[in-house]
Amino acid sequence: RLGFAFAIDDRTVIRGGYGLFFTQLENDALHQTNLLAEHVGLTIPNDGRADWASNPFNGPVPTYEQALANTCNLTNNAPGCYQRSITIEIPFGDHDTSYSHMGSIGVQRQLGSDMSYETNVVFTGGRAEERRSNANLSYDPATGANYRYSDVSRRPFPTWGILGAEIMEGRSNYIGWENQFTKRFGNNWQLDASYTFSKFKDDGGIGGPSNPFITTLTPGADIPTQLSPLGFNVAADLQADYGTAASDQRHRATVNGIWEIGKGLQLSGLYFYGSGEVQSTNFGGDRRNVGRFGTGRLRADGTIAPRTGFTGLPL
């Protein structure tokens, strides 16, 4: 990181800087990989029996050893086998460390003997952020939609069920205009006021969908899952969709002050205002039949619901 400060005169200074900041490598990817290596997660499709919900195995619940021995990936999809699934997520592809570009530029001016005003433009650009997908899907280049997950013949890995892929390819951008007025205590009063006008955008947020890809599996390699682009565009609700992010709040202001009334008494107050936060929205359900990690934005009439189509009330 680097920065600078330049004094225009004895009352005015310009400051700015830029830095590249890395997060600590997240531990849940390692934890969940080890967890899934030691457990057998099963997907049991509804076969239409009236008692399926209470008796999904149509008989005694298998032991761990029995379930593992009868998984479809070990029996090559033999009749009655159990689909093994990864219903949380494990790393796929290069699992890069998340990082961000941070920069700011602003000016501060002293007013009188005990007051100052400061205004800054601040930017934070998040990169290599976590996104999720069901990696066991293939896509139709003619329609841009996925083939239905329930069609086992279309799965890239037909002996497996859902494959939760954690992919570090997301991005976000925040830019804010931040202002602050400060009056230090003097003449029996002090005041501090701030106002921020900002915009926050991303391509899905933590846990949002990643762009679809082709997975090439190379057992024993340092990175056994290599990801390649599909080579064609898919429907908007099936890809990372860059736009206004959930939690975006356009306006935020605070004012606080103290007035010394006299005779040892002080009166203080605080006012806070925040415009309504943007919320994520969807139509609900899995009309695309992606199995898991879908957005649920496809409406019954074929249109796509906005990713962040609702703004809450001001605070």
Short mmCIF file of C-alpha atoms in Angstrom, two decimals:
data_model
loop_
_atom_site.label_atom_id
_atom_site.label_comp_id
_atom_site.label_asym_id
_atom_site.label_seq_id
_atom_site.Cartn_x
_atom_site.Cartn_y
_atom_site.Cartn_z
CA ARG A 1 0.00 0.00 0.00
CA LEU A 2 1.07 3.60 -0.49
CA GLY A 3 -0.30 7.00 0.35
CA PHE A 4 0.44 10.69 0.27
CA ALA A 5 -0.44 13.90 2.08
CA PHE A 6 0.05 17.37 0.54
CA ALA A 7 -0.47 20.58 2.50
CA ILE A 8 -1.84 23.33 0.28
CA ASP A 9 -1.53 25.84 3.14
CA ASP A 10 -1.59 25.76 6.93
CA ARG A 11 -5.34 25.01 6.94
CA THR A 12 -5.86 22.67 3.98
CA VAL A 13 -4.45 19.23 3.20
CA ILE A 14 -5.08 16.73 0.41
CA ARG A 15 -4.69 13.03 1.24
CA GLY A 16 -4.95 9.89 -0.83
CA GLY A 17 -3.71 6.36 -1.20
CA TYR A 18 -4.09 2.93 -2.70
CA GLY A 19 -3.55 -0.56 -1.34
CA LEU A 20 -3.94 -4.19 -2.29
CA PHE A 21 -5.27 -6.16 0.68
CA PHE A 22 -5.57 -9.94 1.04
CA THR A 23 -7.83 -11.87 3.37
CA GLN A 24 -6.73 -14.78 5.46
CA LEU A 25 -7.22 -17.99 3.46
CA GLU A 26 -10.65 -19.23 4.50
CA ASN A 27 -10.61 -22.45 6.51
CA ASP A 28 -14.12 -23.73 5.70
CA ALA A 29 -12.99 -25.00 2.28
CA LEU A 30 -10.46 -27.36 3.90
CA HIS A 31 -12.86 -28.27 6.71
CA GLN A 32 -15.74 -29.09 4.36
CA THR A 33 -13.49 -31.12 2.05
CA ASN A 34 -12.31 -33.28 4.94
CA LEU A 35 -15.86 -33.51 6.27
CA LEU A 36 -17.19 -34.79 2.94
CA ALA A 37 -14.34 -37.29 2.63
CA GLU A 38 -15.37 -38.85 5.95
CA HIS A 39 -19.15 -38.81 5.49
CA VAL A 40 -21.57 -40.20 2.93
CA GLY A 41 -24.11 -37.60 1.84
CA LEU A 42 -27.01 -39.24 -0.01
CA THR A 43 -29.72 -37.86 -2.29
CA ILE A 44 -32.76 -40.18 -2.29
CA PRO A 45 -35.16 -39.25 -5.14
CA ASN A 46 -38.90 -39.49 -4.44
CA ASP A 47 -40.04 -42.71 -6.14
CA GLY A 48 -43.74 -41.98 -5.75
CA ARG A 49 -44.42 -44.26 -2.81
CA ALA A 50 -47.01 -42.94 -0.38
CA ASP A 51 -44.65 -43.48 2.58
CA TRP A 52 -41.53 -42.12 0.86
CA ALA A 53 -41.12 -39.20 3.27
CA SER A 54 -41.11 -41.43 6.36
CA ASN A 55 -39.42 -44.42 4.67
CA PRO A 56 -37.07 -43.05 1.99
CA PHE A 57 -34.92 -46.23 1.90
CA ASN A 58 -37.99 -48.47 1.53
CA GLY A 59 -36.70 -50.58 4.38
CA PRO A 60 -34.13 -50.41 7.19
CA VAL A 61 -31.84 -47.41 7.28
CA PRO A 62 -28.42 -48.60 6.06
CA THR A 63 -25.29 -48.38 8.16
CA TYR A 64 -22.42 -46.16 7.04
CA GLU A 65 -20.58 -49.14 5.58
CA GLN A 66 -23.69 -50.42 3.77
CA ALA A 67 -24.47 -46.96 2.35
CA LEU A 68 -20.90 -46.43 1.15
CA ALA A 69 -20.74 -49.88 -0.48
CA ASN A 70 -24.00 -49.22 -2.35
CA THR A 71 -23.26 -45.73 -3.68
CA CYS A 72 -23.82 -45.30 -7.40
CA ASN A 73 -20.26 -44.15 -8.06
CA LEU A 74 -18.96 -47.50 -6.73
CA THR A 75 -21.64 -49.70 -8.33
CA ASN A 76 -21.79 -47.86 -11.69
CA ASN A 77 -25.42 -46.84 -11.22
CA ALA A 78 -26.65 -50.33 -10.40
CA PRO A 79 -30.42 -50.50 -9.70
CA GLY A 80 -31.22 -49.44 -6.14
CA CYS A 81 -27.88 -47.67 -5.59
CA TYR A 82 -27.61 -44.48 -3.55
CA GLN A 83 -26.60 -41.21 -5.17
CA ARG A 84 -23.70 -39.70 -3.31
CA SER A 85 -23.91 -35.90 -3.16
CA ILE A 86 -21.94 -32.88 -1.99
CA THR A 87 -24.73 -30.66 -0.70
CA ILE A 88 -22.57 -28.00 0.98
CA GLU A 89 -19.56 -27.12 -1.20
CA ILE A 90 -15.89 -27.95 -1.70
CA PRO A 91 -13.24 -26.09 -3.72
CA PHE A 92 -13.30 -26.45 -7.49
CA GLY A 93 -10.57 -25.08 -9.74
CA ASP A 94 -7.88 -22.69 -8.52
CA HIS A 95 -8.91 -21.72 -4.98
CA ASP A 96 -7.39 -18.24 -4.92
CA THR A 97 -7.21 -16.08 -1.83
CA SER A 98 -9.77 -13.27 -1.84
CA TYR A 99 -8.32 -9.77 -2.11
CA SER A 100 -9.43 -6.19 -2.65
CA HIS A 101 -8.25 -2.98 -4.26
CA MET A 102 -8.75 -0.06 -1.86
CA GLY A 103 -8.23 3.58 -2.76
CA SER A 104 -9.21 7.02 -1.52
CA ILE A 105 -8.70 10.70 -2.31
CA GLY A 106 -9.92 13.64 -0.28
CA VAL A 107 -9.37 17.04 1.25
CA GLN A 108 -9.59 18.34 4.82
CA ARG A 109 -9.99 22.04 5.70
CA GLN A 110 -9.73 23.75 9.07
CA LEU A 111 -12.51 26.28 9.69
CA GLY A 112 -11.92 28.88 12.38
CA SER A 113 -10.01 27.73 15.45
CA ASP A 114 -11.99 24.60 16.43
CA MET A 115 -13.84 23.32 13.34
CA SER A 116 -12.95 21.24 10.29
CA TYR A 117 -14.62 19.79 7.21
CA GLU A 118 -13.43 16.69 5.38
CA THR A 119 -14.62 15.13 2.11
CA ASN A 120 -13.32 11.90 0.56
CA VAL A 121 -14.07 9.53 -2.27
CA VAL A 122 -13.43 5.92 -1.22
CA PHE A 123 -13.32 2.80 -3.39
CA THR A 124 -13.14 -0.88 -2.46
CA GLY A 125 -13.07 -3.54 -5.19
CA GLY A 126 -13.40 -7.10 -3.93
CA ARG A 127 -11.95 -9.86 -6.13
CA ALA A 128 -11.77 -13.68 -6.05
CA GLU A 129 -14.85 -13.77 -3.84
CA GLU A 130 -16.68 -17.00 -3.11
CA ARG A 131 -19.45 -18.19 -5.44
CA ARG A 132 -21.32 -21.52 -5.60
CA SER A 133 -22.77 -23.82 -8.25
CA ASN A 134 -23.97 -27.35 -8.79
CA ALA A 135 -21.09 -28.65 -10.93
CA ASN A 136 -23.08 -31.69 -12.04
CA LEU A 137 -25.07 -29.85 -14.72
CA SER A 138 -24.68 -29.54 -18.48
CA TYR A 139 -26.17 -26.83 -20.68
CA ASP A 140 -27.99 -26.61 -24.00
CA PRO A 141 -26.17 -24.17 -26.34
CA ALA A 142 -29.39 -23.67 -28.34
CA THR A 143 -31.44 -22.38 -25.40
CA GLY A 144 -28.81 -21.24 -22.93
CA ALA A 145 -30.59 -23.24 -20.22
CA ASN A 146 -29.33 -26.19 -18.23
CA TYR A 147 -30.49 -29.69 -18.98
CA ARG A 148 -32.68 -30.79 -16.10
CA TYR A 149 -30.73 -32.17 -13.18
CA SER A 150 -33.22 -35.05 -12.92
CA ASP A 151 -32.04 -36.28 -16.35
CA VAL A 152 -29.13 -38.42 -15.14
CA SER A 153 -27.93 -39.08 -18.69
CA ARG A 154 -27.11 -35.37 -19.09
CA ARG A 155 -24.98 -35.07 -15.96
CA PRO A 156 -21.23 -34.67 -16.49
CA PHE A 157 -20.76 -37.16 -13.63
CA PRO A 158 -23.79 -39.50 -13.96
CA THR A 159 -22.84 -41.73 -11.02
CA TRP A 160 -23.00 -38.75 -8.65
CA GLY A 161 -25.77 -36.46 -7.44
CA ILE A 162 -25.38 -32.79 -6.55
CA LEU A 163 -21.80 -31.53 -6.60
CA GLY A 164 -21.51 -28.30 -4.63
CA ALA A 165 -18.66 -26.30 -6.15
CA GLU A 166 -17.03 -23.40 -4.29
CA ILE A 167 -15.44 -21.16 -6.93
CA MET A 168 -13.37 -18.08 -6.13
CA GLU A 169 -14.31 -15.88 -9.09
CA GLY A 170 -16.74 -13.30 -7.69
CA ARG A 171 -16.26 -9.54 -7.67
CA SER A 172 -17.79 -6.52 -5.95
CA ASN A 173 -17.26 -2.75 -6.10
CA TYR A 174 -18.08 -0.10 -3.52
CA ILE A 175 -17.67 3.61 -4.11
CA GLY A 176 -18.65 6.21 -1.57
CA TRP A 177 -18.53 9.97 -1.15
CA GLU A 178 -17.92 10.51 2.56
CA ASN A 179 -18.23 13.88 4.32
CA GLN A 180 -17.60 14.91 7.92
CA PHE A 181 -17.93 18.17 9.86
CA THR A 182 -16.35 18.37 13.31
CA LYS A 183 -16.45 21.11 15.96
CA ARG A 184 -14.35 20.42 19.01
CA PHE A 185 -15.77 21.34 22.40
CA GLY A 186 -15.67 25.08 22.93
CA ASN A 187 -18.05 27.88 23.95
CA ASN A 188 -20.09 25.22 25.78
CA TRP A 189 -20.87 22.99 22.79
CA GLN A 190 -19.48 20.48 20.31
CA LEU A 191 -20.87 18.88 17.17
CA ASP A 192 -20.01 16.05 14.80
CA ALA A 193 -21.92 15.38 11.59
CA SER A 194 -21.27 12.91 8.78
CA TYR A 195 -22.92 12.00 5.49
CA THR A 196 -22.15 9.25 2.99
CA PHE A 197 -23.52 8.84 -0.52
CA SER A 198 -22.53 5.44 -1.90
CA LYS A 199 -23.16 2.63 -4.36
CA PHE A 200 -22.40 -1.07 -3.87
CA LYS A 201 -22.46 -3.55 -6.76
CA ASP A 202 -21.54 -7.22 -7.08
CA ASP A 203 -22.22 -10.26 -9.23
CA GLY A 204 -24.26 -12.28 -6.77
CA GLY A 205 -22.87 -11.89 -3.29
CA ILE A 206 -21.40 -14.59 -1.06
CA GLY A 207 -23.08 -17.82 -2.05
CA GLY A 208 -24.38 -16.38 -5.30
CA PRO A 209 -24.14 -18.30 -8.56
CA SER A 210 -20.89 -18.59 -10.44
CA ASN A 211 -20.68 -18.62 -14.20
CA PRO A 212 -21.24 -22.15 -15.58
CA PHE A 213 -18.20 -24.09 -16.67
CA ILE A 214 -16.94 -27.44 -17.91
CA THR A 215 -15.17 -29.50 -15.25
CA THR A 216 -12.28 -31.76 -16.21
CA LEU A 217 -11.38 -34.22 -13.47
CA THR A 218 -7.76 -35.33 -13.06
CA PRO A 219 -7.45 -37.54 -9.95
CA GLY A 220 -4.16 -37.15 -8.12
CA ALA A 221 -3.31 -33.74 -9.61
CA ASP A 222 -2.52 -30.76 -7.37
CA ILE A 223 -5.75 -29.20 -8.65
CA PRO A 224 -7.90 -32.21 -9.68
CA THR A 225 -10.84 -30.08 -10.92
CA GLN A 226 -9.90 -27.91 -13.89
CA LEU A 227 -12.57 -25.41 -14.98
CA SER A 228 -13.06 -24.27 -18.58
CA PRO A 229 -15.61 -21.80 -20.03
CA LEU A 230 -18.68 -23.26 -21.72
CA GLY A 231 -18.04 -21.30 -24.90
CA PHE A 232 -21.59 -19.92 -25.16
CA ASN A 233 -23.88 -17.66 -23.15
CA VAL A 234 -26.46 -19.04 -20.73
CA ALA A 235 -29.69 -17.55 -19.36
CA ALA A 236 -29.25 -14.48 -17.14
CA ASP A 237 -30.43 -16.26 -13.99
CA LEU A 238 -27.87 -19.05 -14.45
CA GLN A 239 -24.78 -16.89 -14.43
CA ALA A 240 -23.07 -14.30 -12.28
CA ASP A 241 -25.22 -11.20 -12.80
CA TYR A 242 -23.37 -7.95 -12.03
CA GLY A 243 -25.58 -5.21 -10.64
CA THR A 244 -26.78 -3.49 -7.48
CA ALA A 245 -25.87 -5.65 -4.49
CA ALA A 246 -28.05 -6.74 -1.62
CA SER A 247 -27.34 -4.47 1.40
CA ASP A 248 -26.64 -1.45 -0.87
CA GLN A 249 -27.62 1.70 1.04
CA ARG A 250 -27.48 4.95 -0.92
CA HIS A 251 -27.62 7.52 1.91
CA ARG A 252 -26.36 7.43 5.48
CA ALA A 253 -26.05 10.35 7.91
CA THR A 254 -25.34 10.90 11.60
CA VAL A 255 -25.33 13.98 13.81
CA ASN A 256 -24.31 14.09 17.46
CA GLY A 257 -23.60 16.95 19.80
CA ILE A 258 -23.17 18.11 23.37
CA TRP A 259 -24.42 21.35 24.94
CA GLU A 260 -23.19 22.35 28.37
CA ILE A 261 -26.23 23.98 29.88
CA GLY A 262 -24.52 25.10 33.08
CA LYS A 263 -24.52 24.22 36.78
CA GLY A 264 -22.81 20.93 35.93
CA LEU A 265 -25.47 19.80 33.46
CA GLN A 266 -24.92 18.67 29.86
CA LEU A 267 -27.45 17.86 27.17
CA SER A 268 -26.40 15.45 24.40
CA GLY A 269 -28.17 13.90 21.44
CA LEU A 270 -27.65 11.58 18.51
CA TYR A 271 -29.56 11.36 15.22
CA PHE A 272 -29.04 8.61 12.66
CA TYR A 273 -30.55 8.23 9.19
CA GLY A 274 -30.09 5.45 6.66
CA SER A 275 -32.02 5.12 3.43
CA GLY A 276 -33.65 1.77 2.71
CA GLU A 277 -31.32 -1.14 2.07
CA VAL A 278 -31.61 -3.10 -1.16
CA GLN A 279 -32.73 -6.71 -0.61
CA SER A 280 -32.26 -9.83 -2.73
CA THR A 281 -35.39 -11.15 -4.44
CA ASN A 282 -36.44 -14.26 -6.34
CA PHE A 283 -39.58 -15.91 -7.66
CA GLY A 284 -39.06 -19.04 -5.59
CA GLY A 285 -38.78 -22.71 -6.42
CA ASP A 286 -36.46 -24.57 -8.77
CA ARG A 287 -38.14 -24.19 -12.14
CA ARG A 288 -34.80 -24.73 -13.88
CA ASN A 289 -34.35 -28.01 -11.98
CA VAL A 290 -30.72 -27.33 -11.08
CA GLY A 291 -30.97 -29.46 -7.94
CA ARG A 292 -29.26 -27.00 -5.59
CA PHE A 293 -27.52 -23.61 -5.57
CA GLY A 294 -30.00 -22.09 -8.03
CA THR A 295 -31.26 -18.52 -7.90
CA GLY A 296 -35.00 -19.26 -8.14
CA ARG A 297 -35.48 -16.20 -10.37
CA LEU A 298 -37.29 -17.85 -13.29
CA ARG A 299 -41.00 -16.95 -13.20
CA ALA A 300 -43.82 -19.20 -14.37
CA ASP A 301 -44.33 -17.02 -17.47
CA GLY A 302 -40.69 -17.42 -18.51
CA THR A 303 -39.50 -13.98 -17.43
CA ILE A 304 -36.70 -13.56 -14.90
CA ALA A 305 -37.19 -11.80 -11.58
CA PRO A 306 -34.63 -9.10 -10.73
CA ARG A 307 -31.80 -10.20 -8.45
CA THR A 308 -32.26 -7.24 -6.11
CA GLY A 309 -35.73 -5.89 -6.79
CA PHE A 310 -36.82 -4.66 -3.37
CA THR A 311 -35.73 -1.70 -1.24
CA GLY A 312 -36.56 -1.61 2.44
CA LEU A 313 -37.87 1.30 4.45
CA PRO A 314 -35.48 4.02 5.67
CA LEU A 315 -34.05 3.73 9.17
#
